[in-house]
């Protein structure tokens, strides 16, 4: 017989992202509307281990849809990665009659969710990370807001670059993915974008900048993804000055880009994903992550999502594909090809129209 859910837990974990609150609100209201109680777990998996819980009513989540960050706090919790920590988390669920969990975060958070699911606590993941670095979904919650913050900041930087005839080299977040870099690079008319997914041709960049300066262009912007390494942006800035004679400044907005009011798109995505997560959890599903694919909100096995991510990032380990059918592996390969084509196409567009 299908298990009747009476109470579910919600947590946010890993790096915070604007729109996480919208997801918390959606999950809470969606569950209460279905007659299910909701408990907020404060501080991610650490809150589960330490039994830091707070019952959530509809009113508790009122007004948070427009707030960045996460009202349930987030934390990185190493203890949870080990069996002892995990057992403490399970004991908290059992003691407090938490029948299932919805976990908002990135791939680390989903690893935790799958570990709990395997041990009998049903979990559904919701992708919340500004980097959009979860291959299984087209969009993660927070990505759109972060990109809008980047272009807002860079538009301001461009004003002063123009006045002083300078080049600004701006490093944007994305330790493992260049989505923010390529999208904002195009939106800002950057003359160059450096990201791990594509080979970077420095000589071509210098030549293009020299040619544009000869035609009278005053200001330039180059976007660098964080994944290129901590020294890359500054070194490139120096080299641009040396090779083009254009005065250049390095800018690292860093965490400023993580906060702020979520955009319509992130609020909407979070609201729909939250509702879908509750729907699936109450229907008895577990070990899934909610994804947006081709404008449809679907659910994918967490394990599939984690492995396709490794495949795309060229980090597959021996045996990773052993438990999948050929059809599942073919689907992974097709998705990776789709993602690669996206980067190639966007990069091409940037090279053609940027400057
Ligand atoms: P994100 O979810 O944004 O990728 P992290 O990688 O920091 O962020 O993961 C968030 C939390 O998820 C960690 O602090 C830890 O509690 C849990 N977690 C991460 N990796 C694992 C793992 N391999 N097994 C179990 N839990 C994990």
Coordinates of C-alpha atoms and ligand atoms in Angstrom, one line a residue:
X1 CA 0.0 0.0 0.0
X2 CA 1.2 3.5 -0.8
X3 CA 2.6 5.4 2.2
X4 CA 0.5 8.3 3.4
X5 CA 2.6 11.4 3.9
X6 CA 1.7 13.5 6.9
X7 CA 4.8 15.7 7.3
X8 CA 7.6 16.6 4.9
X9 CA 10.8 18.5 5.5
X10 CA 12.4 21.2 3.3
X11 CA 16.1 22.3 3.3
X12 CA 18.4 24.4 1.3
X13 CA 22.1 23.4 1.0
X14 CA 25.3 24.3 -0.7
X15 CA 25.8 27.7 -2.2
X16 CA 22.8 30.0 -1.8
X17 CA 20.9 31.3 -4.9
X18 CA 18.2 33.9 -5.5
X19 CA 14.9 32.1 -5.8
X20 CA 15.6 29.5 -3.1
X21 CA 13.0 31.3 -1.0
X22 CA 10.5 31.2 -3.8
X23 CA 11.0 27.4 -3.9
X24 CA 10.7 27.1 -0.1
X25 CA 7.4 29.1 -0.3
X26 CA 6.1 27.0 -3.1
X27 CA 6.9 23.7 -1.4
X28 CA 5.4 24.8 1.9
X29 CA 2.2 26.1 0.4
X30 CA 1.8 23.3 -2.1
X31 CA 2.2 20.7 0.7
X32 CA -0.2 22.4 3.1
X33 CA -2.7 22.7 0.3
X34 CA -2.6 18.9 0.1
X35 CA -3.1 18.5 3.8
X36 CA 0.5 17.8 4.6
X37 CA 2.5 19.5 7.4
X38 CA 5.9 21.1 6.6
X39 CA 9.0 21.5 8.7
X40 CA 11.9 23.7 7.7
X41 CA 15.3 22.2 8.3
X42 CA 17.6 25.1 9.3
X43 CA 21.1 25.1 7.9
X44 CA 20.9 22.3 5.3
X45 CA 22.1 18.8 6.3
X46 CA 23.7 20.1 9.4
X47 CA 20.3 21.2 10.6
X48 CA 19.1 17.6 10.1
X49 CA 22.0 16.2 12.1
X50 CA 21.5 18.7 14.9
X51 CA 17.7 18.6 14.9
X52 CA 17.4 22.2 14.1
X53 CA 13.9 22.3 12.8
X54 CA 11.1 24.8 12.5
X55 CA 7.5 24.1 11.6
X56 CA 6.4 26.2 8.6
X57 CA 3.0 27.6 8.1
X58 CA 1.6 29.5 5.1
X59 CA 2.3 32.7 7.0
X60 CA 5.9 31.8 7.7
X61 CA 6.6 31.9 4.0
X62 CA 4.6 35.0 3.3
X63 CA 6.5 37.7 1.6
X64 CA 9.7 35.8 1.0
X65 CA 9.2 35.2 -2.7
X66 CA 11.0 38.5 -3.5
X67 CA 14.0 37.9 -1.1
X68 CA 17.4 36.7 -2.3
X69 CA 19.4 34.1 -0.2
X70 CA 17.6 31.5 1.8
X71 CA 15.5 32.0 4.9
X72 CA 16.3 28.4 5.9
X73 CA 20.0 29.2 5.8
X74 CA 22.5 27.0 4.1
X75 CA 25.6 25.3 5.3
X76 CA 28.3 23.0 4.1
X77 CA 28.3 19.9 6.3
X78 CA 31.1 17.4 6.1
X79 CA 29.8 15.2 8.8
X80 CA 26.8 14.3 6.7
X81 CA 29.0 12.7 4.1
X82 CA 29.9 9.9 6.5
X83 CA 27.6 7.0 7.6
X84 CA 27.5 8.2 11.2
X85 CA 26.3 11.7 10.3
X86 CA 23.8 10.3 7.8
X87 CA 22.4 8.0 10.5
X88 CA 21.9 11.0 12.8
X89 CA 20.0 12.7 10.0
X90 CA 17.8 9.7 9.5
X91 CA 17.2 9.5 13.3
X92 CA 16.0 13.1 13.2
X93 CA 13.6 12.3 10.4
X94 CA 12.2 9.3 12.3
X95 CA 11.9 11.0 15.7
X96 CA 10.1 14.0 14.1
X97 CA 7.8 11.9 11.8
X98 CA 9.3 13.5 8.7
X99 CA 8.1 11.2 5.9
X100 CA 10.2 12.7 3.1
X101 CA 12.4 15.6 2.2
X102 CA 12.8 18.2 -0.5
X103 CA 16.4 19.3 -0.9
X104 CA 17.3 22.5 -2.8
X105 CA 20.9 22.9 -3.9
X106 CA 23.5 21.7 -6.3
X107 CA 25.1 18.4 -7.1
X108 CA 26.6 17.9 -3.6
X109 CA 23.1 18.4 -2.2
X110 CA 21.7 15.8 -4.6
X111 CA 24.4 13.3 -3.6
X112 CA 23.2 13.7 0.0
X113 CA 19.6 13.3 -1.2
X114 CA 20.3 10.1 -3.0
X115 CA 22.2 8.7 0.0
X116 CA 19.1 9.4 2.2
X117 CA 16.7 8.0 -0.4
X118 CA 18.7 4.7 -0.6
X119 CA 18.5 4.5 3.2
X120 CA 14.7 4.8 3.2
X121 CA 14.0 8.5 3.5
X122 CA 12.3 9.6 0.3
X123 CA 14.0 12.7 -1.2
X124 CA 13.4 14.9 -4.2
X125 CA 16.0 17.5 -5.3
X126 CA 15.4 20.9 -6.7
X127 CA 18.3 22.6 -8.6
X128 CA 19.3 25.9 -6.9
X129 CA 22.6 27.3 -8.0
X130 CA 23.6 30.5 -9.8
X131 CA 26.2 28.7 -12.0
X132 CA 23.6 26.6 -13.9
X133 CA 26.2 23.8 -13.7
X134 CA 23.8 20.9 -13.5
X135 CA 23.8 19.3 -16.9
X136 CA 20.5 17.5 -16.5
X137 CA 18.5 20.7 -16.4
X138 CA 18.5 23.6 -18.9
X139 CA 18.1 26.1 -16.0
X140 CA 18.8 26.2 -12.3
X141 CA 17.1 28.5 -9.8
X142 CA 19.2 31.7 -9.4
X143 CA 21.0 31.5 -12.8
X144 CA 18.8 34.1 -14.4
X145 CA 19.0 36.6 -11.5
X146 CA 22.8 36.2 -11.4
X147 CA 23.2 36.9 -15.1
X148 CA 21.0 40.0 -14.8
X149 CA 23.1 41.2 -11.9
X150 CA 26.2 40.7 -14.0
X151 CA 24.9 42.7 -16.9
X152 CA 23.7 45.5 -14.6
X153 CA 27.2 45.7 -12.9
X154 CA 29.0 45.5 -16.2
X155 CA 26.8 48.2 -17.9
X156 CA 28.1 50.5 -15.2
X157 CA 31.7 49.4 -15.6
X158 CA 31.4 50.0 -19.4
X159 CA 30.3 53.6 -18.8
X160 CA 33.5 54.4 -16.9
X161 CA 35.6 52.3 -19.4
X162 CA 34.2 54.3 -22.2
X163 CA 35.0 57.6 -20.5
X164 CA 38.6 56.5 -19.9
X165 CA 39.1 54.5 -23.1
X166 CA 39.8 51.4 -21.1
X167 CA 39.3 47.6 -21.2
X168 CA 37.6 45.9 -18.3
X169 CA 38.3 42.2 -17.7
X170 CA 35.5 40.9 -15.5
X171 CA 35.6 37.5 -13.8
X172 CA 32.1 36.0 -13.3
X173 CA 31.2 33.1 -11.1
X174 CA 31.0 29.6 -12.5
X175 CA 33.7 27.3 -11.0
X176 CA 32.7 24.4 -13.2
X177 CA 30.6 26.0 -15.9
X178 CA 30.8 28.9 -18.3
X179 CA 27.1 29.4 -18.8
X180 CA 27.0 32.8 -17.0
X181 CA 30.2 33.9 -18.9
X182 CA 29.0 33.1 -22.4
X183 CA 25.4 34.4 -21.9
X184 CA 26.5 37.7 -20.3
X185 CA 29.4 38.0 -22.7
X186 CA 27.0 38.1 -25.6
X187 CA 24.5 40.3 -23.8
X188 CA 27.3 42.8 -23.0
X189 CA 28.9 42.9 -26.4
X190 CA 32.1 41.5 -25.0
X191 CA 35.1 41.4 -27.3
X192 CA 36.2 38.1 -25.8
X193 CA 34.9 35.4 -23.4
X194 CA 37.2 32.9 -21.7
X195 CA 35.5 29.7 -20.4
X196 CA 36.5 26.1 -19.8
X197 CA 34.2 24.6 -22.3
X198 CA 35.9 26.3 -25.3
X199 CA 39.5 26.8 -26.4
X200 CA 40.6 30.4 -25.8
X201 CA 42.6 32.1 -28.5
X202 CA 44.5 35.0 -26.9
X203 CA 46.2 36.1 -30.1
X204 CA 42.9 36.4 -31.9
X205 CA 41.6 38.6 -29.1
X206 CA 44.6 40.9 -29.1
X207 CA 44.3 41.2 -32.9
X208 CA 40.6 42.0 -32.8
X209 CA 41.1 44.6 -30.0
X210 CA 43.9 46.3 -32.0
X211 CA 41.8 46.4 -35.1
X212 CA 38.8 47.8 -33.3
X213 CA 40.9 50.4 -31.6
X214 CA 42.3 51.4 -35.0
X215 CA 38.7 52.0 -36.1
X216 CA 38.2 54.3 -33.1
X217 CA 36.6 52.0 -30.5
X218 CA 37.2 53.4 -27.0
X219 CA 36.0 50.8 -24.5
X220 CA 36.1 47.0 -24.3
X221 CA 34.9 44.3 -22.0
X222 CA 36.2 40.8 -21.7
X223 CA 34.4 38.2 -19.6
X224 CA 36.3 35.5 -17.8
X225 CA 34.6 32.5 -16.1
X226 CA 35.9 31.7 -12.6
X227 CA 36.7 28.1 -13.8
X228 CA 39.7 29.5 -15.8
X229 CA 41.6 29.7 -12.5
X230 CA 42.2 32.3 -9.9
X231 CA 45.2 33.9 -11.7
X232 CA 43.8 33.8 -15.2
X233 CA 41.8 37.1 -15.2
X234 CA 44.5 39.3 -13.7
X235 CA 47.2 37.8 -16.0
X236 CA 45.1 38.3 -19.0
X237 CA 44.4 42.0 -18.0
X238 CA 48.2 42.6 -17.9
X239 CA 48.8 40.9 -21.2
X240 CA 46.0 42.9 -22.9
X241 CA 47.7 46.1 -21.8
X242 CA 51.1 44.9 -23.0
X243 CA 49.9 43.6 -26.4
X244 CA 47.4 46.3 -27.3
X245 CA 48.5 49.3 -25.3
X246 CA 44.9 49.7 -24.1
X247 CA 44.7 50.6 -20.4
X248 CA 43.0 47.6 -18.7
X249 CA 41.4 46.9 -15.3
X250 CA 40.5 43.6 -13.7
X251 CA 37.2 43.4 -11.9
X252 CA 36.0 40.5 -9.7
X253 CA 32.4 41.1 -8.5
X254 CA 32.4 37.7 -6.8
X255 CA 29.7 37.2 -4.2
X256 CA 27.8 40.4 -5.1
X257 CA 26.4 38.4 -8.0
X258 CA 24.9 35.7 -5.7
X259 CA 22.5 38.0 -3.9
X260 CA 19.6 40.2 -4.8
X261 CA 15.9 40.1 -5.6
X262 CA 15.1 37.1 -7.8
X263 CA 13.9 37.8 -11.3
X264 CA 10.5 36.8 -12.6
X265 CA 12.0 33.8 -14.4
X266 CA 13.7 32.5 -11.2
X267 CA 10.6 33.0 -9.1
X268 CA 8.5 31.3 -11.7
X269 CA 10.9 28.4 -12.1
X270 CA 11.2 27.9 -8.3
X271 CA 7.4 28.0 -7.9
X272 CA 6.8 25.5 -10.5
X273 CA 9.6 23.2 -9.4
X274 CA 8.5 23.4 -5.8
X275 CA 5.0 22.4 -6.6
X276 CA 6.2 19.5 -8.9
X277 CA 8.6 18.2 -6.2
X278 CA 5.7 18.0 -3.6
X279 CA 3.5 16.3 -6.2
X280 CA 6.1 13.6 -6.9
X281 CA 7.1 13.1 -3.3
X282 CA 3.5 12.7 -2.1
X283 CA 2.9 10.3 -5.1
X284 CA 5.5 8.0 -3.5
X285 CA 8.4 9.0 -5.8
X286 CA 12.0 9.3 -4.5
X287 CA 15.6 9.8 -5.5
X288 CA 14.6 12.3 -8.3
X289 CA 15.7 15.8 -9.3
X290 CA 13.4 18.2 -10.8
X291 CA 14.7 19.5 -14.2
X292 CA 13.6 22.0 -16.8
X293 CA 14.1 20.6 -20.3
X294 CA 12.9 22.3 -23.4
X295 CA 10.5 24.4 -21.4
X296 CA 9.0 21.5 -19.6
X297 CA 9.4 20.7 -15.9
X298 CA 10.2 17.0 -15.6
X299 CA 11.9 14.7 -13.1
X300 CA 15.1 12.7 -13.6
X301 CA 16.8 10.0 -11.5
X302 CA 19.4 11.7 -9.3
X303 CA 22.0 9.1 -10.2
X304 CA 21.4 9.7 -13.9
X305 CA 21.7 13.4 -13.4
X306 CA 25.0 13.1 -11.4
X307 CA 26.5 10.8 -14.0
X308 CA 25.5 12.8 -17.1
X309 CA 27.1 15.8 -15.3
X310 CA 30.4 13.9 -15.0
X311 CA 30.1 12.7 -18.6
X312 CA 29.7 16.3 -19.8
X313 CA 32.6 17.5 -17.6
X314 CA 34.8 14.6 -18.8
X315 CA 35.1 13.3 -15.2
X316 CA 33.6 9.8 -15.6
X317 CA 35.2 7.2 -13.4
X318 CA 35.6 3.5 -14.0
X319 CA 32.3 1.7 -13.5
X320 CA 30.2 4.9 -13.5
X321 CA 28.1 3.7 -16.4
X322 CA 27.8 0.0 -15.2
X323 CA 24.3 0.3 -13.7
X324 CA 22.8 2.1 -16.7
X325 CA 21.1 0.5 -19.7
X326 CA 22.4 1.3 -23.2
X327 CA 19.3 3.5 -23.8
X328 CA 20.1 5.5 -20.7
X329 CA 23.7 5.9 -21.8
X330 CA 22.6 7.0 -25.3
X331 CA 20.3 9.6 -23.7
X332 CA 23.3 10.9 -21.6
X333 CA 25.4 11.1 -24.7
X334 CA 22.7 13.0 -26.6
X335 CA 22.3 15.5 -23.8
X336 CA 26.0 16.1 -23.6
X337 CA 26.1 16.6 -27.4
X338 CA 23.3 19.1 -27.0
X339 CA 25.1 21.0 -24.3
X340 CA 28.4 21.1 -26.4
X341 CA 26.5 22.3 -29.4
X342 CA 25.0 25.1 -27.3
X343 CA 28.5 26.3 -26.2
X344 CA 29.9 26.1 -29.7
X345 CA 27.0 28.0 -31.2
X346 CA 27.1 30.7 -28.5
X347 CA 30.8 31.1 -28.7
X348 CA 30.6 31.4 -32.4
X349 CA 28.0 34.1 -32.1
X350 CA 30.1 36.0 -29.5
X351 CA 33.1 35.9 -31.9
X352 CA 31.1 37.1 -34.8
X353 CA 29.2 40.0 -33.1
X354 CA 31.3 40.8 -30.0
X355 CA 33.5 43.8 -29.7
Ligands
LIG1 P1 26.1 22.1 -3.8 O1 24.9 21.4 -3.4 O2 25.8 23.5 -4.2 O3 26.9 21.3 -4.9 P2 28.1 21.2 -1.9 O4 28.9 20.5 -2.8 O5 28.8 22.0 -0.9 O6 27.1 22.2 -2.6 O7 27.2 20.2 -1.1 C1 26.3 20.6 -0.1 C2 26.2 19.6 1.0 O8 25.7 18.4 0.5 C3 27.5 19.3 1.7 O9 27.9 20.2 2.6 C4 27.2 17.9 2.3 O10 26.5 18.1 3.5 C5 26.3 17.3 1.2 N1 27.1 16.4 0.3 C6 28.0 16.8 -0.6 N2 28.6 15.8 -1.2 C7 28.0 14.7 -0.6 C8 28.2 13.3 -0.8 N3 29.1 12.8 -1.6 N4 27.5 12.4 0.0 C9 26.6 12.9 0.9 N5 26.4 14.2 1.1 C10 27.1 15.1 0.4

